[in-house]
Tab-separated table of C-alpha atoms in Angstrom:
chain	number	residue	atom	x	y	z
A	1	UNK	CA	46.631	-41.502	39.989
A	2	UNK	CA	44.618	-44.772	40.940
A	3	UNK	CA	42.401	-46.229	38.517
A	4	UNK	CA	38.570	-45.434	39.658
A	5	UNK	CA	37.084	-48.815	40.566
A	6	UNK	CA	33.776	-48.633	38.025
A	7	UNK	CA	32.716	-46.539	34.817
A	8	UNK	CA	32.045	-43.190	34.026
A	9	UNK	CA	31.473	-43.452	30.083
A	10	UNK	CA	28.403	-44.362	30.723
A	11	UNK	CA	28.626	-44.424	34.276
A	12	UNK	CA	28.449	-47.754	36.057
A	13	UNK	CA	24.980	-48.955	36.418
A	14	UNK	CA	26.175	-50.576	39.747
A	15	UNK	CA	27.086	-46.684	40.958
A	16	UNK	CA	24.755	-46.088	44.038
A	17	UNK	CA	25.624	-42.206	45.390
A	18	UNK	CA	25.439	-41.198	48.889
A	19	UNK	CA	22.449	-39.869	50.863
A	20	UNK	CA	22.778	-38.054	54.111
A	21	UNK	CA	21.466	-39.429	57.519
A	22	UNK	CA	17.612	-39.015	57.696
A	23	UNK	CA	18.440	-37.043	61.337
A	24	UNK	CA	20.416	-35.504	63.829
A	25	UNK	CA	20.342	-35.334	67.557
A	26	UNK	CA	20.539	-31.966	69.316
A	27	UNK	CA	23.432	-32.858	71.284
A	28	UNK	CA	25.577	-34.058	68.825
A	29	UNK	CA	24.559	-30.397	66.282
A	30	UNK	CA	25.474	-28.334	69.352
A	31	UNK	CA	28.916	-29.858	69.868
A	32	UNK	CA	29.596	-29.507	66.136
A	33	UNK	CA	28.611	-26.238	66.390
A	34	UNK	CA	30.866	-25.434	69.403
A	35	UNK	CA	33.366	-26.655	67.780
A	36	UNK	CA	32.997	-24.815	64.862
A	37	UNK	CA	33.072	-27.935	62.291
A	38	UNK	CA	28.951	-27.284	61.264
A	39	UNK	CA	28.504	-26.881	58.315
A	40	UNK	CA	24.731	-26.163	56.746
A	41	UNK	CA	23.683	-25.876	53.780
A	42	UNK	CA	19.829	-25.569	52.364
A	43	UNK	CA	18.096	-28.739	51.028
A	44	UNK	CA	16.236	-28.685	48.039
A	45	UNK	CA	13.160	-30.738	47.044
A	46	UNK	CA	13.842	-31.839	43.490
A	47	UNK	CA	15.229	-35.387	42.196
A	48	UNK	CA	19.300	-36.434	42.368
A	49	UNK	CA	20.944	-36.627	39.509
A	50	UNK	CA	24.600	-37.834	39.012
A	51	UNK	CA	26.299	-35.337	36.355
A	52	UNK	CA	29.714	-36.192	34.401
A	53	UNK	CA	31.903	-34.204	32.599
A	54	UNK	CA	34.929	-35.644	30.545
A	55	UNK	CA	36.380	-33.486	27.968
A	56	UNK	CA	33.513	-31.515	27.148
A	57	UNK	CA	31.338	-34.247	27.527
A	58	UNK	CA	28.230	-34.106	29.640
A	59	UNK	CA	26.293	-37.060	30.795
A	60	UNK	CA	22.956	-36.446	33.283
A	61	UNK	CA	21.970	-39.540	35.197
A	62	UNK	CA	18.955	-40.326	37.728
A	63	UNK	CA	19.478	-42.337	40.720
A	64	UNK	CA	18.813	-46.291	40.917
A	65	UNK	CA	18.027	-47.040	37.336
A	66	UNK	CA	21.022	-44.943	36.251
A	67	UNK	CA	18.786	-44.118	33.429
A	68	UNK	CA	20.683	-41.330	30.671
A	69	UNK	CA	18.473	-38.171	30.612
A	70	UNK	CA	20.976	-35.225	29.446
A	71	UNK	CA	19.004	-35.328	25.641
A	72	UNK	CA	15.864	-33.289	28.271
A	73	UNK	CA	18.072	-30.885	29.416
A	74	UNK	CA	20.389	-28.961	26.539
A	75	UNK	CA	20.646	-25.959	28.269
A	76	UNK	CA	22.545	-27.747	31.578
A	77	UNK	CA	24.423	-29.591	29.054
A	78	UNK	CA	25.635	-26.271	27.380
A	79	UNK	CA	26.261	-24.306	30.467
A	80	UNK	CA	28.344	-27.408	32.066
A	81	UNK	CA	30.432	-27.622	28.593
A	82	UNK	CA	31.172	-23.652	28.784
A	83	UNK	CA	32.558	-24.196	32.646
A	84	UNK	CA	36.685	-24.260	31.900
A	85	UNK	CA	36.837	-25.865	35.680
A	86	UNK	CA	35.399	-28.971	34.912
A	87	UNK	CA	37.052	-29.688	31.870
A	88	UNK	CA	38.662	-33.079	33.938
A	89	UNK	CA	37.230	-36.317	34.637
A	90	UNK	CA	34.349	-35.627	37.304
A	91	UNK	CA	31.775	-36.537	38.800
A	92	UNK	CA	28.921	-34.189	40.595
A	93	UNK	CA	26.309	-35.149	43.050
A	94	UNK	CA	23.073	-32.560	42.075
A	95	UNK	CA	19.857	-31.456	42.542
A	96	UNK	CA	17.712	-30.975	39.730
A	97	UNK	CA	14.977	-28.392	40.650
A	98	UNK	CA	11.727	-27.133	38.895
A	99	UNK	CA	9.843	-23.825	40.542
A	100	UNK	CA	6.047	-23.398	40.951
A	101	UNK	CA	4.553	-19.859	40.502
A	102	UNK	CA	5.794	-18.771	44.088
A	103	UNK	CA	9.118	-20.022	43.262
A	104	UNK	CA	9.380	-22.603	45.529
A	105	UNK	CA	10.181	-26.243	44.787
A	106	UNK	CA	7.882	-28.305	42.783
A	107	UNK	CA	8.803	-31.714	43.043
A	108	UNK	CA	6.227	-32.644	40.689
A	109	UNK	CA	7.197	-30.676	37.798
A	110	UNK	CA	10.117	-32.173	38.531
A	111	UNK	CA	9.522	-35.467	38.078
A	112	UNK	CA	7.172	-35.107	34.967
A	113	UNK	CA	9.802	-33.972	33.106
A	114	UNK	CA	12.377	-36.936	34.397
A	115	UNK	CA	9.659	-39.521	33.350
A	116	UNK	CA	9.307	-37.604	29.506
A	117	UNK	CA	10.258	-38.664	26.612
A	118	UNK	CA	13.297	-35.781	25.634
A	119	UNK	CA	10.907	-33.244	23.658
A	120	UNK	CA	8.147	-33.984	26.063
A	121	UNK	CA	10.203	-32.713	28.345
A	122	UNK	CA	11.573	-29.419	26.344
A	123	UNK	CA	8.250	-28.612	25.437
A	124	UNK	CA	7.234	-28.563	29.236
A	125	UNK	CA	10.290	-26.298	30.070
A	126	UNK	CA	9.600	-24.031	27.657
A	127	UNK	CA	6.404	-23.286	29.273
A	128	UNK	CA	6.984	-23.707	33.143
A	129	UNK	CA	10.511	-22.691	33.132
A	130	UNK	CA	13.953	-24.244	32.389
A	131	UNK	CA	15.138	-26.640	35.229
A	132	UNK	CA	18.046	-25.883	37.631
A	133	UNK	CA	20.931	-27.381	38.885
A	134	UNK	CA	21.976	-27.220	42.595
A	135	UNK	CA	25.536	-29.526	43.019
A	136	UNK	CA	26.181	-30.372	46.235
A	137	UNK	CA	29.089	-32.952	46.081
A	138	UNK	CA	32.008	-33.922	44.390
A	139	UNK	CA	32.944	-37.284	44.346
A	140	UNK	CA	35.384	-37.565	41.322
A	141	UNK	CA	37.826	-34.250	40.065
A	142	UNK	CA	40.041	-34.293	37.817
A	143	UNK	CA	39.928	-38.213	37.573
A	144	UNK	CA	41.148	-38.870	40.906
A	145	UNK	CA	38.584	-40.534	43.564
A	146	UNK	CA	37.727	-37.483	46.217
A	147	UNK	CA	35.435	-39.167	48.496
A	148	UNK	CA	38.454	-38.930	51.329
A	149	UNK	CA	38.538	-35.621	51.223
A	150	UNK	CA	36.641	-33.681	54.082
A	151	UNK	CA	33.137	-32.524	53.500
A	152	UNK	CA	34.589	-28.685	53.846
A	153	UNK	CA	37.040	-29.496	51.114
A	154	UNK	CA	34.847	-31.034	48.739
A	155	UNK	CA	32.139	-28.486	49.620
A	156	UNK	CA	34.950	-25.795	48.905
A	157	UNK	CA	35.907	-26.949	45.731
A	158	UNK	CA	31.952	-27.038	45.182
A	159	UNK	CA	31.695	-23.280	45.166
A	160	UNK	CA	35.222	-22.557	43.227
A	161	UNK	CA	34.660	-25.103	40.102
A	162	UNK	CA	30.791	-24.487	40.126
A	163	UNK	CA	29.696	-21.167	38.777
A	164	UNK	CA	27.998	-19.113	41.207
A	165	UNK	CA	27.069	-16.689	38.727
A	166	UNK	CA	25.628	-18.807	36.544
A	167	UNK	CA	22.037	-19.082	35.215
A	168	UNK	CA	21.030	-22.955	35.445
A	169	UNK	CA	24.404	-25.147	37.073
A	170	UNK	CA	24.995	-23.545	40.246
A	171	UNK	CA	26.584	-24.785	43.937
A	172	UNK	CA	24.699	-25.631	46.453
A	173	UNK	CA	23.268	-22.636	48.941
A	174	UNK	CA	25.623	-22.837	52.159
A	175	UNK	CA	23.800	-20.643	55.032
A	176	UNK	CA	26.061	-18.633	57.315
A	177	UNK	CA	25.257	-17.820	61.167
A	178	UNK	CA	24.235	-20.706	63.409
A	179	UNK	CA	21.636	-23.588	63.247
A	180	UNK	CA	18.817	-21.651	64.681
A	181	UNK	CA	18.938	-18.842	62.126
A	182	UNK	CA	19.015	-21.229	59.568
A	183	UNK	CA	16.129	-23.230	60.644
A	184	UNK	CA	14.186	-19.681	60.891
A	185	UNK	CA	15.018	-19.503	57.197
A	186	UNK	CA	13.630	-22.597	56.451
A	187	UNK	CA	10.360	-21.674	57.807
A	188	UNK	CA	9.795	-18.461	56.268
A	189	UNK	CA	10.871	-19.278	53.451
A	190	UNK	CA	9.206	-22.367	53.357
A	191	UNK	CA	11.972	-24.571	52.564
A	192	UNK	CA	12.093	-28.322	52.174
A	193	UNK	CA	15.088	-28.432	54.957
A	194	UNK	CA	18.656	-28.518	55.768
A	195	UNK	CA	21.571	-31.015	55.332
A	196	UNK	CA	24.019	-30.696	57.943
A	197	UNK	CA	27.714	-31.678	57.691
A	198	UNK	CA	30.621	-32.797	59.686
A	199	UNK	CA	33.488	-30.408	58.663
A	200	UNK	CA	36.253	-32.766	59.209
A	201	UNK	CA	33.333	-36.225	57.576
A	202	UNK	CA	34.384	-38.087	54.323
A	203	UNK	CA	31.611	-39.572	51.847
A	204	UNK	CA	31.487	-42.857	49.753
A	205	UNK	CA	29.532	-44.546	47.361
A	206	UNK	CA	28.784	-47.998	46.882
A	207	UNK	CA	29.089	-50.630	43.947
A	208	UNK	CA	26.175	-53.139	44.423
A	209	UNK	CA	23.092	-51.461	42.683
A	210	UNK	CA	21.666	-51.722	45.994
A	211	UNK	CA	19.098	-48.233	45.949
A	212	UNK	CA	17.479	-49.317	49.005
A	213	UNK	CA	20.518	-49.229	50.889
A	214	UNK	CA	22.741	-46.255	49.969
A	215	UNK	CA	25.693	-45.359	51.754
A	216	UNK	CA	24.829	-42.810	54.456
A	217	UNK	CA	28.263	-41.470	55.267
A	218	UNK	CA	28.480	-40.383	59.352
A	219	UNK	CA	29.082	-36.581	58.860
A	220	UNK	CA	25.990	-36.045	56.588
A	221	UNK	CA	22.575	-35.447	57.975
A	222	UNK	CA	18.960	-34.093	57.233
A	223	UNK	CA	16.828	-31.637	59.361
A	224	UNK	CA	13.959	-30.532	58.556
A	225	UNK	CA	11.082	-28.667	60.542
A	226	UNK	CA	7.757	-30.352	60.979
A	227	UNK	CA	4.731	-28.850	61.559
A	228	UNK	CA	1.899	-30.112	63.591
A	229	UNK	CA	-1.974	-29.826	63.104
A	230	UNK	CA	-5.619	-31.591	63.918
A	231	UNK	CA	-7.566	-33.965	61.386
A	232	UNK	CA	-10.578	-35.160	61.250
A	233	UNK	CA	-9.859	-39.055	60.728
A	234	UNK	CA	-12.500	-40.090	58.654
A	235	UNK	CA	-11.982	-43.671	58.707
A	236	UNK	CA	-9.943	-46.616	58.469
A	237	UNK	CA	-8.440	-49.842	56.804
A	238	UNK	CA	-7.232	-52.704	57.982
A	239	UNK	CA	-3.309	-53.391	57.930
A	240	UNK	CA	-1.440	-56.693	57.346
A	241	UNK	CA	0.506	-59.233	59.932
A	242	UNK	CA	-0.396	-58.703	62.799
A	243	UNK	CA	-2.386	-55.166	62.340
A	244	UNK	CA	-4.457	-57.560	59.886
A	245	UNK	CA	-7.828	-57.372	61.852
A	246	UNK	CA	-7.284	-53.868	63.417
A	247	UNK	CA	-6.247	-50.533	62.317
A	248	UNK	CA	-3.537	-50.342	59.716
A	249	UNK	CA	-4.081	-46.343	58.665
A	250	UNK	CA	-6.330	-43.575	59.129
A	251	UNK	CA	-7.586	-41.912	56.608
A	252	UNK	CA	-7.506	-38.122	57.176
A	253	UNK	CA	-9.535	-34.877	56.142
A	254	UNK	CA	-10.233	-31.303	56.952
A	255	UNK	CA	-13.073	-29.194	56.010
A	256	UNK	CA	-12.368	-25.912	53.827
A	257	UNK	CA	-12.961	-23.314	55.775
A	258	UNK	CA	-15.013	-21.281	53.892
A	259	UNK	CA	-17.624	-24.050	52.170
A	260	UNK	CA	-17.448	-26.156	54.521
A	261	UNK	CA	-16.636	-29.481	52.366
A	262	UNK	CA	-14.705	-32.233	53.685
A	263	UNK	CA	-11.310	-31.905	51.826
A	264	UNK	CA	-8.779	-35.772	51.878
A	265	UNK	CA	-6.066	-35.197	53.470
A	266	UNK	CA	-4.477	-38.325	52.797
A	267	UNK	CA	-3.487	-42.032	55.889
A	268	UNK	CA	-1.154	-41.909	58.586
A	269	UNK	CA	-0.043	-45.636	59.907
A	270	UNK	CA	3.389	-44.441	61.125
A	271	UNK	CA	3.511	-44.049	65.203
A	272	UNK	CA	0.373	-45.406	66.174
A	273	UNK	CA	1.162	-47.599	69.332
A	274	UNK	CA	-0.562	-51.735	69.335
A	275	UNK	CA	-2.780	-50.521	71.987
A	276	UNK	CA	-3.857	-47.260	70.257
A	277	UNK	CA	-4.341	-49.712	67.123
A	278	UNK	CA	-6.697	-51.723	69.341
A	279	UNK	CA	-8.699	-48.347	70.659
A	280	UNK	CA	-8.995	-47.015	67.248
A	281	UNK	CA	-10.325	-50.214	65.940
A	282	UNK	CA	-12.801	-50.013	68.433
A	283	UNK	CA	-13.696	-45.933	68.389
A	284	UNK	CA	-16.476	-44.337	66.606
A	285	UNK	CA	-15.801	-42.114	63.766
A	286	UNK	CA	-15.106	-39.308	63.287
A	287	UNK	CA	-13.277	-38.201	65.906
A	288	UNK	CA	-9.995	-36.158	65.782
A	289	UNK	CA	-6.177	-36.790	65.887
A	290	UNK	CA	-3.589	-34.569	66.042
A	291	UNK	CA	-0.262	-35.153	63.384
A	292	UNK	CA	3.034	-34.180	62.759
A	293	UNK	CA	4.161	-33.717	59.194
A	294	UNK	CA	6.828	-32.184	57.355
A	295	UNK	CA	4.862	-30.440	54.880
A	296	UNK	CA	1.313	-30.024	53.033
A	297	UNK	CA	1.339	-31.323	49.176
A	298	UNK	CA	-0.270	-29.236	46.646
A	299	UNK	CA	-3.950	-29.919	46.154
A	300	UNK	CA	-4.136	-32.441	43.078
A	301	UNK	CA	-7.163	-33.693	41.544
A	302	UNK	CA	-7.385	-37.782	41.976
A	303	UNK	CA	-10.993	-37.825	39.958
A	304	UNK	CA	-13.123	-35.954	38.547
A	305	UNK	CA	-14.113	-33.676	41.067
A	306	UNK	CA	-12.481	-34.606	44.185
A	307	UNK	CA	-9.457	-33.203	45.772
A	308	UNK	CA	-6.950	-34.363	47.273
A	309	UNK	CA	-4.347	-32.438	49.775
A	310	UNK	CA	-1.790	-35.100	50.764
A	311	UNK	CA	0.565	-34.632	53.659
A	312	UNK	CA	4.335	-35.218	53.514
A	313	UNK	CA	5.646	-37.482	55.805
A	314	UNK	CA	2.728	-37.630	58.517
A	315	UNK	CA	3.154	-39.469	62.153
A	316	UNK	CA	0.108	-39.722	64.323
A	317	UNK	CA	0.769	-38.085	68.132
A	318	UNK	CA	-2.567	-38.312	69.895
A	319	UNK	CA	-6.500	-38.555	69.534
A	320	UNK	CA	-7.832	-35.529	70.911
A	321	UNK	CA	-11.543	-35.660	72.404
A	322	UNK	CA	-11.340	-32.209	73.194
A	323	UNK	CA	-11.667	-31.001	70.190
A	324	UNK	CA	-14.812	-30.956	67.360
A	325	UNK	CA	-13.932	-32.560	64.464
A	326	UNK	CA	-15.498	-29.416	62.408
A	327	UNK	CA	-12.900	-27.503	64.474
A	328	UNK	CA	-10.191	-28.970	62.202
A	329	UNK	CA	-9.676	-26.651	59.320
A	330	UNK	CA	-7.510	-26.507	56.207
A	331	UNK	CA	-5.494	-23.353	56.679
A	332	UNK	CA	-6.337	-20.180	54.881
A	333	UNK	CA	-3.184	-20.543	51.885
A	334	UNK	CA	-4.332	-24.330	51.102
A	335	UNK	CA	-7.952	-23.790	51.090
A	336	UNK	CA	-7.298	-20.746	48.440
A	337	UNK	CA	-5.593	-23.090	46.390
A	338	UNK	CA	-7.725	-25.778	46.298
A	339	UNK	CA	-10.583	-22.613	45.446
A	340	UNK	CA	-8.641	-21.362	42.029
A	341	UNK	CA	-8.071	-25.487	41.445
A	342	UNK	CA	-11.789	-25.896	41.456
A	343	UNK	CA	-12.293	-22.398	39.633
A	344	UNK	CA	-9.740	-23.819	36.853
């Protein structure tokens, strides 16, 4: 067995884990789908988190600063220990996941409890819920370097060695039936997304500390669905180079549908063209734009009494002059929220 090229005890603070590709093309999904090497499995919204196991040893790690934070989560640690098929050298790629009320995602809970001191960050659990684990790789097993192994193999081994009956540790959700059923999941469920894999694709990891440019292994891809809506665009700031006297962002809003008041809805810079830039510079305001985002925040309160909803992710498409700006409403779940946020 070859000698793995950095540490595990503590891990290697050069370690930089894979991420998948940020997205797909159609074509290239339907031909991996014809030939039946798709595989799809459900993304999660949480934070990464290399896990190791040596001997009964557990070790939880964040991504880039490689920063030690098993002493937050005892209960992983314990239910990791009891697992008799990881009792090797390994090394997991995971997600670690908090749930809001509706039990979806909350990325923030998440990552107050990452940036907590260690009872901080009990304390918290013990009244929001315990976090989860979600592994979705497997880059070292049994002390041997896996990463040449095809994504179906390691993914297999994934659901053997990984509990699926467990409470807190478990594999990652792999979705049967093809790509369009799973992206109807997605939306009724309101999922964060999938990550799509090449049967037959390898991963890797790199060695340099470089976070801003993890490996993104070919095989390995995001999709997620975006949703599209109208804003009233409030405003806007100037950018820098060469946007530096003319629009940089807009800044976004729409009103709550039952009071009326102007609720932020955060900027969009990304896909506005040099000659919409010049228009927009030029326009009167409001007017109305229509975006494409991957998902609405949760209303959070930026001062005392304003609210803020922020969009995930948003790309401007278009200005629309046929539509009033106090046309552009925040839909009926949002505007309830930010109600009982107000009422609290």
């Amino acid at each position: 067995m070859a000698k793995l090229p950095f540490a595990l005890n503590p891990l290697d603070t050069t370690f930089v884990p894979p991420k998948p590709i940020n997205s797909i093309k159609d074509d290239v999904v339907r031909k991996l789908e014809r030939a039946g090497r798709l595989i799809i499995t459900r993304k999660y919204d949480g934070n990464y988190v290399s896990v190791v196991v040596m001997g009964g040893r557990v070790r939880i790690y964040t991504r880039g600063t490689v920063e030690d934070i098993t002493a937050k989560f005892p209960h992983l640690v314990e239910e990791l220990r009891g697992n008799q098929s990881l009792r090797g050298v390994t090394l997991l790629c995971a997600e670690l996941l908090m749930f809001d009320y509706e039990g979806h995602d909350d990325l923030h809970a998440v990552g107050r409890l990452v940036k907590s001191q260690a009872e901080v960050a009990q304390h918290l659990q013990l009244e929001q819920g315990l976090a989860r684990l979600r592994v979705f790789n497997a880059l070292v097993f049994g002390g041997e370097d896996i990463t040449s192994r095809t994504n179906r193999e390691r993914l297999e081994l994934v659901q053997r060695t990984v509990a699926p009956g467990a409470n807190y540790v478990l594999p990652v959700e792999v979705l049967p039936g093809t790509l369009a059923e799973a992206e109807r999941e997605v939306v009724r469920n309101k999922w964060e997304g999938l990550v799509l894999y090449d049967a037959l694709g390898t991963t890797k990891y790199h060695l340099d500390g470089n976070e801003d440019r993890p490996p993104r292994p070919t095989g390995s891809w995001k999709r997620k669905p975006f949703s599209e809506d109208d804003f009233i665009v409030t405003g806007w700031e100037k950018g820098s180079g060469k946007n530096a006297d003319r629009v940089g962002k807009l800044f976004l809003a729409q009103r709550h549908p039952l009071t009326g008041v102007l609720v932020p809805c955060g900027e969009v810079g990304t896909g506005v063209s040099d000659k919409e830039r010049g228009a927009l510079t030029k326009a009167e305001y409001p007017l109305v734009a229509q975006i494409k985002f991957e998902k609405r925040q949760k209303p959070r309160m930026v001062s005392k009494g304003k609210i803020h909803c922020a969009l995930r992710s948003p790309v401007f498409l278009r200005t629309r002059d046929d539509k009033s700006p106090d046309a552009c409403l925040l839909p009926n779940d949002i505007a309830s929220a930010v109600t009982s946020f107000k009422k609290a």
